[in-house]
mmCIF file of C-alpha atoms in Angstrom:
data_model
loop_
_atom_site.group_PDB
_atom_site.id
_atom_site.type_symbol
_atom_site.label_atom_id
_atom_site.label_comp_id
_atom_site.label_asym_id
_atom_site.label_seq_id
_atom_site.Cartn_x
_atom_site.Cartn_y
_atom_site.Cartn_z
ATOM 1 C CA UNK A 1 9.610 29.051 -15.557
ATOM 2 C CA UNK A 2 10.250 25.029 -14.531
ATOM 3 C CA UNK A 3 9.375 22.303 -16.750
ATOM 4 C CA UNK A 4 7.139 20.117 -15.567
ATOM 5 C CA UNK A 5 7.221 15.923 -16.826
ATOM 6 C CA UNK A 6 3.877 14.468 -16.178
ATOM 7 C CA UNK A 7 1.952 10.689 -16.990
ATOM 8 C CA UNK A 8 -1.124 11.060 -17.854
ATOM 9 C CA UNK A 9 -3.436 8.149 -18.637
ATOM 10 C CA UNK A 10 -4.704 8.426 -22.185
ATOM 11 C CA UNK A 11 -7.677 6.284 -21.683
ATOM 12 C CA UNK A 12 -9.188 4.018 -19.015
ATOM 13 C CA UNK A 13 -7.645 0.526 -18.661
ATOM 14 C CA UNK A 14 -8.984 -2.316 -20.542
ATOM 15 C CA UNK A 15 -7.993 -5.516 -18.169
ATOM 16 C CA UNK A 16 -4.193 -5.061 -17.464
ATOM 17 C CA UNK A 17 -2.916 -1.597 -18.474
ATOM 18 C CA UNK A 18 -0.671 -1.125 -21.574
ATOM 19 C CA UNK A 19 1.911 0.966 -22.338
ATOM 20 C CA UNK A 20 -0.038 2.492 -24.939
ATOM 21 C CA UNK A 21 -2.397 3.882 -21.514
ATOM 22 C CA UNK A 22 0.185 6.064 -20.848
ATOM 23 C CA UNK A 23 1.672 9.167 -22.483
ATOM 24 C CA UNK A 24 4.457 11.871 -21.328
ATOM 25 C CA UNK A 25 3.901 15.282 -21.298
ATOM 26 C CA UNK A 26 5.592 18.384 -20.381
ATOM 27 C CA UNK A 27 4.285 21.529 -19.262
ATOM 28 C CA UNK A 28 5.327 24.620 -18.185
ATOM 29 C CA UNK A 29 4.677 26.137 -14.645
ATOM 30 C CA UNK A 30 4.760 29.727 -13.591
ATOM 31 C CA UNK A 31 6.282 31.359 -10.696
ATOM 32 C CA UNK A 32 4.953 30.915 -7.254
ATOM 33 C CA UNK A 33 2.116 33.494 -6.239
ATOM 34 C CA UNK A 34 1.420 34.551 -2.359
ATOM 35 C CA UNK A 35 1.190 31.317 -0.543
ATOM 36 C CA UNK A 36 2.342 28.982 -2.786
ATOM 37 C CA UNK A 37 5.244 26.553 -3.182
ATOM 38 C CA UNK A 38 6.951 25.065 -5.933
ATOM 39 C CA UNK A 39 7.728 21.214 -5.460
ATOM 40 C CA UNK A 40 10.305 18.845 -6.896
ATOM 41 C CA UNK A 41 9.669 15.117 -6.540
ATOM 42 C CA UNK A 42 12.102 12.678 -5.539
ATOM 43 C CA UNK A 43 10.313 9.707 -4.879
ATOM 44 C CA UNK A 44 6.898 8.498 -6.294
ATOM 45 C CA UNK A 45 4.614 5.562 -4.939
ATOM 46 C CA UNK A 46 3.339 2.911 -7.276
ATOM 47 C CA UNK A 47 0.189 1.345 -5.701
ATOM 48 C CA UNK A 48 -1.998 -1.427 -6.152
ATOM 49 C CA UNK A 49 -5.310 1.163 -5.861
ATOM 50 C CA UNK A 50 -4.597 3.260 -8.406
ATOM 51 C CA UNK A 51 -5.086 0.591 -10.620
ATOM 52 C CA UNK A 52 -8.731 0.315 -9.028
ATOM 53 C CA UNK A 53 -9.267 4.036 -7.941
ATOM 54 C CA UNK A 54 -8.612 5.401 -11.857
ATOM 55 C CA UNK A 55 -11.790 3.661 -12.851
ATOM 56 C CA UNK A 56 -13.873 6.218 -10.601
ATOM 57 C CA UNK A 57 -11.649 9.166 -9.555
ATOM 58 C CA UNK A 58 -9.862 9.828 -13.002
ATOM 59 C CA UNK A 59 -11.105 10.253 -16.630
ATOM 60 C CA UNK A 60 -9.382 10.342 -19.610
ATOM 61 C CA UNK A 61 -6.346 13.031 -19.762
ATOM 62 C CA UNK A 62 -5.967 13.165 -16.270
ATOM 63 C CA UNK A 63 -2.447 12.870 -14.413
ATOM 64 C CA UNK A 64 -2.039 9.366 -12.875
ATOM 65 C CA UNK A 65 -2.816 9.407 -9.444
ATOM 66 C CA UNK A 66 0.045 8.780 -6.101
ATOM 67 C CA UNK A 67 1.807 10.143 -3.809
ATOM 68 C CA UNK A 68 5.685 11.198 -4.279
ATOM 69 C CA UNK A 69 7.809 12.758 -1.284
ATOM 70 C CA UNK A 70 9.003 16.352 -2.995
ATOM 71 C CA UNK A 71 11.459 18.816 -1.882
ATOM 72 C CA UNK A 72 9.962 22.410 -1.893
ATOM 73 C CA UNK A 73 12.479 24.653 -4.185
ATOM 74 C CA UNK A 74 10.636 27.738 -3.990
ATOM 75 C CA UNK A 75 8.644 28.840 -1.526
ATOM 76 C CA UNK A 76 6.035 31.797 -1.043
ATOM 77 C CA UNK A 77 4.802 30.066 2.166
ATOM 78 C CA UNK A 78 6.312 30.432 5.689
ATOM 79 C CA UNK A 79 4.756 26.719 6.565
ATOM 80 C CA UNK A 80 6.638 25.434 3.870
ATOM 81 C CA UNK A 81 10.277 26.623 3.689
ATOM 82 C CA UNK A 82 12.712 26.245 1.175
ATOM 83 C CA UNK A 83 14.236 22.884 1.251
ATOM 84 C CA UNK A 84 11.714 20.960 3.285
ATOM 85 C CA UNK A 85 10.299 17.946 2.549
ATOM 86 C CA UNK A 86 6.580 16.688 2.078
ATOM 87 C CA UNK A 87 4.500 14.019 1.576
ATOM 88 C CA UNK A 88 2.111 15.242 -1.453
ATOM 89 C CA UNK A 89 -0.564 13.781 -4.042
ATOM 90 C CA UNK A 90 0.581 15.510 -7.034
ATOM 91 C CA UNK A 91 0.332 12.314 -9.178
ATOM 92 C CA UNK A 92 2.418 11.566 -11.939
ATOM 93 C CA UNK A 93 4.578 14.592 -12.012
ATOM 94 C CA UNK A 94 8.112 16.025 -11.422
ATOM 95 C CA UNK A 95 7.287 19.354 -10.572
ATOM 96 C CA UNK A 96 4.128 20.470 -8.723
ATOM 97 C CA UNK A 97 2.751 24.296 -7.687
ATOM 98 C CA UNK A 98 0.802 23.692 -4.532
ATOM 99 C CA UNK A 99 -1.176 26.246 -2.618
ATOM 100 C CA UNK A 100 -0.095 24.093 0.483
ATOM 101 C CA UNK A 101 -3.500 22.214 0.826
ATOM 102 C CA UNK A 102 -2.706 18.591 1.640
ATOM 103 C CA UNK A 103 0.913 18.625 2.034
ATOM 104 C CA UNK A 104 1.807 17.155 4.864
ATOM 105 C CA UNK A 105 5.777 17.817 6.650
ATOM 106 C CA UNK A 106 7.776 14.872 6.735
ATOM 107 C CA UNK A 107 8.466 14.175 10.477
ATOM 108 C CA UNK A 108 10.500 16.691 11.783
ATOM 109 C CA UNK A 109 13.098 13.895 13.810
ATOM 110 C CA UNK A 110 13.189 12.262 10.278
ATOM 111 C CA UNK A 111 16.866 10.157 10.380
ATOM 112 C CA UNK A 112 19.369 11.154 8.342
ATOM 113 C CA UNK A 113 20.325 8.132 7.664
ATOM 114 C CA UNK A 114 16.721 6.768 6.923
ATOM 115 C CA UNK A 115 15.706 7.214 3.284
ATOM 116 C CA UNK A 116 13.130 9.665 2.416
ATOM 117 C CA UNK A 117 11.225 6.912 0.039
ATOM 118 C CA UNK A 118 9.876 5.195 3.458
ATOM 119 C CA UNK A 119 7.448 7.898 4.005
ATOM 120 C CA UNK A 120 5.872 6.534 0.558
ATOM 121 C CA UNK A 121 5.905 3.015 2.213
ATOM 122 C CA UNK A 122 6.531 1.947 5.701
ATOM 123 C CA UNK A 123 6.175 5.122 7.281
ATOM 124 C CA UNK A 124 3.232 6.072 5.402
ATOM 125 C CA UNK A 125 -0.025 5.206 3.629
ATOM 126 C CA UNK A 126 1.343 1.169 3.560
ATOM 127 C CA UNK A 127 2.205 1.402 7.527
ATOM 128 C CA UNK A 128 -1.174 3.411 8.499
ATOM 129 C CA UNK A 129 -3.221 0.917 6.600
ATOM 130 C CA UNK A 130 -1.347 -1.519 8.149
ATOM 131 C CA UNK A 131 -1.768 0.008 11.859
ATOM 132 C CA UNK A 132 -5.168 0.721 11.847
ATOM 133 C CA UNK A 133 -6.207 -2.911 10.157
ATOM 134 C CA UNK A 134 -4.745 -4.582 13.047
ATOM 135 C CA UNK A 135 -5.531 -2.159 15.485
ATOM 136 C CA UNK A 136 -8.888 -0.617 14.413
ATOM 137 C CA UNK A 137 -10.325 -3.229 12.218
ATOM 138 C CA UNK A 138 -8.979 -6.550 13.770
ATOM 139 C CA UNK A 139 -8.360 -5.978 17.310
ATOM 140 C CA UNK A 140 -5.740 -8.225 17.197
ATOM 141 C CA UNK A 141 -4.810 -9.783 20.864
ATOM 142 C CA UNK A 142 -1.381 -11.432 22.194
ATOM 143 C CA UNK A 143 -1.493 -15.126 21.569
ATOM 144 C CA UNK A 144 -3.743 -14.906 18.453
ATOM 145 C CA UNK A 145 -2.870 -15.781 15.119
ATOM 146 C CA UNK A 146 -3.173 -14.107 12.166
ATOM 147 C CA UNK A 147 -3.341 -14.564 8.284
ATOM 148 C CA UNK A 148 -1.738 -12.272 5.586
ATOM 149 C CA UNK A 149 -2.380 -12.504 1.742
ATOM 150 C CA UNK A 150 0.274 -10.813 -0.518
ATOM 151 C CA UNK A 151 2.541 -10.687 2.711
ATOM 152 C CA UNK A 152 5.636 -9.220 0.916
ATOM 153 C CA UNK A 153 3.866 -6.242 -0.503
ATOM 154 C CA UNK A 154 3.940 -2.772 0.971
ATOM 155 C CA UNK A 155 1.318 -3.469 3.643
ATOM 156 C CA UNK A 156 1.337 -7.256 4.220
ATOM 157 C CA UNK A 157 5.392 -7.564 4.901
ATOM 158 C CA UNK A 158 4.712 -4.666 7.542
ATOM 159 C CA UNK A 159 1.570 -6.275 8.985
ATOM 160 C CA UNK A 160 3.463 -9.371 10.115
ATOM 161 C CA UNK A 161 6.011 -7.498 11.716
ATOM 162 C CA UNK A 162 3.888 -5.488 13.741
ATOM 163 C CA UNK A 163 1.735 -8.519 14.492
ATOM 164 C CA UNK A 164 4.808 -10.101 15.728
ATOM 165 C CA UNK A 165 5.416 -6.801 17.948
ATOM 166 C CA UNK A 166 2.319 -7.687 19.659
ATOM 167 C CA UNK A 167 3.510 -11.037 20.598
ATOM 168 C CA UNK A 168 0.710 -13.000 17.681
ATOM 169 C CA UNK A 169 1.551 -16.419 15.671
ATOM 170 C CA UNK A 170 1.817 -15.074 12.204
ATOM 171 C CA UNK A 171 1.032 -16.733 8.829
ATOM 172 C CA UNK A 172 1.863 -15.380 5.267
ATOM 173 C CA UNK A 173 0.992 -16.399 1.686
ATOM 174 C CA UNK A 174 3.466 -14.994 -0.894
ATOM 175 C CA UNK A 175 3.487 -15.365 -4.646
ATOM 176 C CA UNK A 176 7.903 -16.853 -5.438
ATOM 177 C CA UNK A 177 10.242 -18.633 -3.250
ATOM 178 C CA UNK A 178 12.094 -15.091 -2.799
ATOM 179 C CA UNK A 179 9.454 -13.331 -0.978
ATOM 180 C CA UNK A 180 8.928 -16.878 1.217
ATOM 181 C CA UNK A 181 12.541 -16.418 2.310
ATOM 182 C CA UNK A 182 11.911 -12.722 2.722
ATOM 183 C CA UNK A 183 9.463 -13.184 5.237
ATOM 184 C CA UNK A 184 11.091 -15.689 7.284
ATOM 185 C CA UNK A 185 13.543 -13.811 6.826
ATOM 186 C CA UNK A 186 11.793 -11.076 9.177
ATOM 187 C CA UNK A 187 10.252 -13.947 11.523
ATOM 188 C CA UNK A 188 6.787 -14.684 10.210
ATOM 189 C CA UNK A 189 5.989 -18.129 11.466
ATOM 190 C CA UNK A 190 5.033 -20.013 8.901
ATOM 191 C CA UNK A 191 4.888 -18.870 4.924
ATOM 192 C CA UNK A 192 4.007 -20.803 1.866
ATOM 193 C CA UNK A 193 4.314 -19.965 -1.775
ATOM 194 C CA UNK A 194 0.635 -19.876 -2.431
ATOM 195 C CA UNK A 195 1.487 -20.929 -6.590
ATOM 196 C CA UNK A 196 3.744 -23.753 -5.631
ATOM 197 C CA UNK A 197 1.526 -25.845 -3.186
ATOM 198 C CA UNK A 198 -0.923 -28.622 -4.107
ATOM 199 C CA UNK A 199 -3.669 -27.265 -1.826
ATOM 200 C CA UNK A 200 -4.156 -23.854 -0.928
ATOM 201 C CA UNK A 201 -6.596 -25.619 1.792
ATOM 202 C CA UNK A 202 -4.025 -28.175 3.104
ATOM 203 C CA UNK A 203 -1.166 -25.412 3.560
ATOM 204 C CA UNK A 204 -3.571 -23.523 5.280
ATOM 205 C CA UNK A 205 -4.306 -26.085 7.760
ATOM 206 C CA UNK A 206 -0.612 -27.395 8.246
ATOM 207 C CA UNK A 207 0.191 -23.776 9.083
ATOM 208 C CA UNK A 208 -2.342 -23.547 11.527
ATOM 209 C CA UNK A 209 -4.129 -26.652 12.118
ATOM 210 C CA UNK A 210 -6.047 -24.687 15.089
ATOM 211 C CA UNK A 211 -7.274 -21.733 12.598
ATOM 212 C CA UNK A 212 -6.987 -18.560 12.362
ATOM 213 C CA UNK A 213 -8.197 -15.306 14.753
ATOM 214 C CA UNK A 214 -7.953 -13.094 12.147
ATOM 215 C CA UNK A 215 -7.127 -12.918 8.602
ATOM 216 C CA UNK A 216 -6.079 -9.585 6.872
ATOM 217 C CA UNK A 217 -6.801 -9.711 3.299
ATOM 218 C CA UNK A 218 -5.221 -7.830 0.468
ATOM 219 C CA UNK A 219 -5.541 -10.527 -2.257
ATOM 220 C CA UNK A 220 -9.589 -11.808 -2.899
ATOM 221 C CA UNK A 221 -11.070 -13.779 -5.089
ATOM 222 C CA UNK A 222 -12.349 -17.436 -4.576
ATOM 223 C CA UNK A 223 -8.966 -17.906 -2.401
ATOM 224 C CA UNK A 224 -10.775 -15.828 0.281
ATOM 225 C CA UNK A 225 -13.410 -18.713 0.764
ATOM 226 C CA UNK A 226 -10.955 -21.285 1.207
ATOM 227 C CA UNK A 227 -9.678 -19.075 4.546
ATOM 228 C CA UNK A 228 -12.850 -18.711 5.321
ATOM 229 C CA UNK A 229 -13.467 -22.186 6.055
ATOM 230 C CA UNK A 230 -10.608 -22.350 8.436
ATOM 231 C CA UNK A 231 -11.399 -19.313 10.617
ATOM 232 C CA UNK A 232 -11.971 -19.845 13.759
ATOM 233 C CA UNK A 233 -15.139 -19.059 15.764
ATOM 234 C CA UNK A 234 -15.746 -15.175 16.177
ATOM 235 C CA UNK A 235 -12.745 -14.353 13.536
ATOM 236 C CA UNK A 236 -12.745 -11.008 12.228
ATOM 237 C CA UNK A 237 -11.390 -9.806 8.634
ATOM 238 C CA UNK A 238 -10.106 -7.299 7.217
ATOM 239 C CA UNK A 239 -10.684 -6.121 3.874
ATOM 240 C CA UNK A 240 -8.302 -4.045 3.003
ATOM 241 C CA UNK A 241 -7.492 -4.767 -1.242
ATOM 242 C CA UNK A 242 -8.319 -7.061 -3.751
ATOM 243 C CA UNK A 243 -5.622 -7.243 -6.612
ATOM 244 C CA UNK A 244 -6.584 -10.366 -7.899
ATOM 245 C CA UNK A 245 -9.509 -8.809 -9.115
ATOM 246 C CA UNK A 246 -8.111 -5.238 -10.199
ATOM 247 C CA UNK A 247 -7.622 -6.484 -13.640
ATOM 248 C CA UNK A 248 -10.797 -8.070 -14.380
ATOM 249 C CA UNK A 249 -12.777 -6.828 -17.404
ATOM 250 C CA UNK A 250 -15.854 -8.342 -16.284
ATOM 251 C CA UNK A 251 -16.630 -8.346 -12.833
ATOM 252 C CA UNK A 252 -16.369 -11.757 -10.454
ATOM 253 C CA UNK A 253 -19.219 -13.708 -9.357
ATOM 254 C CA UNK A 254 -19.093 -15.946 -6.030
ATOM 255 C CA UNK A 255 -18.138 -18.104 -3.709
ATOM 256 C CA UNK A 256 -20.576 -16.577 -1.486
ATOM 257 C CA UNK A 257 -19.489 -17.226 1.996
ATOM 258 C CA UNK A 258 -22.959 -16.199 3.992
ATOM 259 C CA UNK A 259 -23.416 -19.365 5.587
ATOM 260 C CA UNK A 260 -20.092 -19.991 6.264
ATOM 261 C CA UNK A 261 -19.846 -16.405 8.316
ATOM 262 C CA UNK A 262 -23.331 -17.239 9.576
ATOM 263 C CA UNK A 263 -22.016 -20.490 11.450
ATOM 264 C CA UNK A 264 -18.470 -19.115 12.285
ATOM 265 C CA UNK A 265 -19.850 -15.840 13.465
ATOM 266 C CA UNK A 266 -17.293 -14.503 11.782
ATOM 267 C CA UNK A 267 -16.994 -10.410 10.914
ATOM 268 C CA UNK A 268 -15.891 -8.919 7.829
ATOM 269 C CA UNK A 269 -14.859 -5.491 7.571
ATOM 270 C CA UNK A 270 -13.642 -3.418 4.398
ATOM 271 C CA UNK A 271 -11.568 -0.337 5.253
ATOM 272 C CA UNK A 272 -9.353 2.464 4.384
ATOM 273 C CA UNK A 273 -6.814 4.067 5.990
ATOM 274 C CA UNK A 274 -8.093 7.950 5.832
ATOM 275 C CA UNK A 275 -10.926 6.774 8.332
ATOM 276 C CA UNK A 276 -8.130 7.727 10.848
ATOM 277 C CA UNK A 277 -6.707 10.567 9.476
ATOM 278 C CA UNK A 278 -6.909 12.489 12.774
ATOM 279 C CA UNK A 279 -4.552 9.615 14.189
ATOM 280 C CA UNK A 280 -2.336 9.842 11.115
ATOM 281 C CA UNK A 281 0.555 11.872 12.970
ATOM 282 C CA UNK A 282 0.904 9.909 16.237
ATOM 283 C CA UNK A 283 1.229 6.524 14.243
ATOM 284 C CA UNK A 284 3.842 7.836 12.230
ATOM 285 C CA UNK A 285 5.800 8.657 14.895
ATOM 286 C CA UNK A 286 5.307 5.447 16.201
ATOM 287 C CA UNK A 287 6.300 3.579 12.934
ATOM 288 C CA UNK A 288 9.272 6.303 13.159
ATOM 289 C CA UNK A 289 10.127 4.168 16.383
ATOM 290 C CA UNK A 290 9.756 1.037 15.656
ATOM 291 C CA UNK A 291 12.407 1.503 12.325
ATOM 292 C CA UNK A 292 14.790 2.868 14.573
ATOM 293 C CA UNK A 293 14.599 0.584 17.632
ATOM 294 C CA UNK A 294 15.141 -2.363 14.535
ATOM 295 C CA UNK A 295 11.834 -3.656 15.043
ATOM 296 C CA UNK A 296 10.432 -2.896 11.479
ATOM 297 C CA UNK A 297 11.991 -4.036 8.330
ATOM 298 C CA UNK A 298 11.660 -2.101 5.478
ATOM 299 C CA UNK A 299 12.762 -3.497 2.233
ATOM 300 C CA UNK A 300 12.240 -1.372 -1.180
ATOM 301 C CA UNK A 301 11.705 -2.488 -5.176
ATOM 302 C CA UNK A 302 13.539 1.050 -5.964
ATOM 303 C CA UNK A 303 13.086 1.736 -10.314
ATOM 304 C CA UNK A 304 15.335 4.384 -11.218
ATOM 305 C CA UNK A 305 14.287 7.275 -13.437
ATOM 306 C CA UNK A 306 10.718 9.304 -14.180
ATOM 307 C CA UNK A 307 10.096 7.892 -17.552
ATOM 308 C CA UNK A 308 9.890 4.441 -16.161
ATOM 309 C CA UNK A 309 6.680 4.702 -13.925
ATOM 310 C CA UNK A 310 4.233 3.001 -16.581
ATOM 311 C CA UNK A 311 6.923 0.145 -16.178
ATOM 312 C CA UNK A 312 7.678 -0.080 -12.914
ATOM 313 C CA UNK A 313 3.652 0.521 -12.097
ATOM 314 C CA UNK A 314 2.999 -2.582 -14.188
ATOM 315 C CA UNK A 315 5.378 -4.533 -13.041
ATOM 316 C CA UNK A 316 3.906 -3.674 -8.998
ATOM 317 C CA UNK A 317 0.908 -5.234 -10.086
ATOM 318 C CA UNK A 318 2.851 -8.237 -11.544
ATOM 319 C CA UNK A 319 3.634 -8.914 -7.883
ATOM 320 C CA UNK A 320 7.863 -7.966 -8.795
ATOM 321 C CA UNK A 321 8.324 -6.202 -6.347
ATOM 322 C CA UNK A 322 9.556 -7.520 -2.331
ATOM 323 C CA UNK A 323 8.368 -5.019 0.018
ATOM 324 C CA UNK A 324 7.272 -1.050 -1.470
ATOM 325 C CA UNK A 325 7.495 -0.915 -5.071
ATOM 326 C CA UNK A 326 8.682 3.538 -5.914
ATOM 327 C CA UNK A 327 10.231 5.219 -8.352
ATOM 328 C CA UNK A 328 13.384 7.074 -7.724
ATOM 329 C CA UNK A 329 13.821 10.693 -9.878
#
């Protein structure tokens, strides 16, 4: 018998979670049957979705949603063998007894020296969102310039980079001086600290006084109309979160940017990354590559310890974290 620590959310959040949202539990797990595994965890995601997701795909009691990379300690599965990593969605827990459904092998030509936590981040859900916005969504071209909101988070620090791959003039909006220096750090063009300037408008235009192509947005609110007006003719978006909004208790109302898309021909396009799932393995071989050739930086906001993940969950959507925000076991 293995004793299992799990979060689970005690009731739905109210604005910004609370401490008092969360409560640790332990439970005991049986042996493995016929075709199942027994999984340790090692590293868990914090994400900015959960915060949204838990509103519709949780209710009260439930383990908190994510992902965690787990080592399988007992196996009664041959596609799963004994010391083996995966990439699961157990949630909130340190122990998990899986029938196999779901888990998915971490690469085979994984690096040693490459840590495990990247296929909770770069080389995983954050890098396939970021792929297939620019690639699927966007259609980004050589030569065109792009916008990213919350550019030192999981997804926005690795959409620059690969926009810069493809040879594109890249903007990014960041949230402290630390993440501005981050990014130019790994050759965005031109980045602002969106809280320190006058006019969100004005360093908008210096950046780009011809526009912008496309604009990939992980941030909305009534920011998003101010790019808006500065995209240029046929610009595409893509919608891919909103965490200024995640903590709202009452829903948003407005801009409304109709006329403004209207004129600029502009398209706008919400997405998530399972949409591609059937593409999943070939672009994480390819975000595989680009790590090792040195191409892709990957920089982690690593909190140490299980019993922390309320914290360091909160503090993710506090914007404290440079790069993927997990939690190390």
């Amino acid at each position: 018998m293995v004793q299992a620590k799990l979060w689970a959310m005690t009731k739905h959040f109210d604005g910004f979670p609370k401490n008092s949202d969360f409560e640790l539990k332990v439970e005991e797990l049986p042996e493995p049957k016929d075709g199942e595994v027994l999984l340790e965890a090692e590293f868990l995601s914090v994400d900015p979705y959960m915060r949204s997701f838990s509103k519709f795909h949780m209710k009260e009691g439930d383990v908190m949603i994510g992902g965690q990379v787990a080592k399988v300690i007992q196996s009664k599965n041959p596609a799963f063998p004994v010391g083996s990593h995966v990439v699961s969605d157990s949630g909130w827990r340190t122990h998990t007894l899986s029938d196999g459904t779901g888990l998915v092998p971490v690469l085979p030509e994984w690096p040693k020296d490459v840590s495990l936590s990247l296929a909770l981040g770069a080389i995983g859900m954050p890098g396939l969102t970021a792929v297939y916005g620019i690639e699927e969504v966007l259609g980004l071209q050589k030569g065109e310039t792009l916008l990213v909101n919350a550019a030192a988070g999981a997804v926005g620090s690795v959409v620059g980079q690969i926009a810069k791959i493809k040879g594109c003039k890249v903007v990014g909006s960041a949230g402290s001086d630390a993440k501005v220096a981050y990014l130019k750090e790994l050759g965005f063009d031109e980045v602002f600290n969106y809280k320190t300037v006058g006019s969100l408008e004005e360093a908008l235009r210096k950046a780009s006084p011809e526009g912008y192509d496309c604009f990939f947005e992980n941030v909305g609110g009534p920011s998003s109309d101010v790019v808006l007006q500065q995209m240029r003719k046929f610009g595409r978006i893509a919608v891919c979160g909103s965490i200024s909004t995640y903590n709202d208790s009452e829903p948003q109302t407005g801009p409304y940017p109709y006329f403004t898309m209207i004129i600029k021909e502009l398209k706008m396009e919400g997405f998530l990354q399972s949409r591609w799932e059937h593409k999943h393995h070939e672009t994480l071989k390819r975000l595989l590559a680009w790590v090792k050739e040195g191409k892709l930086q990957c920089r982690e906001h690593v909190t140490k310890g299980f019993e922390n993940m309320p914290a360091a969950f909160m503090g993710m959507l506090q914007g404290e974290n440079i790069g993927k925000a997990v939690v190390a076991v």
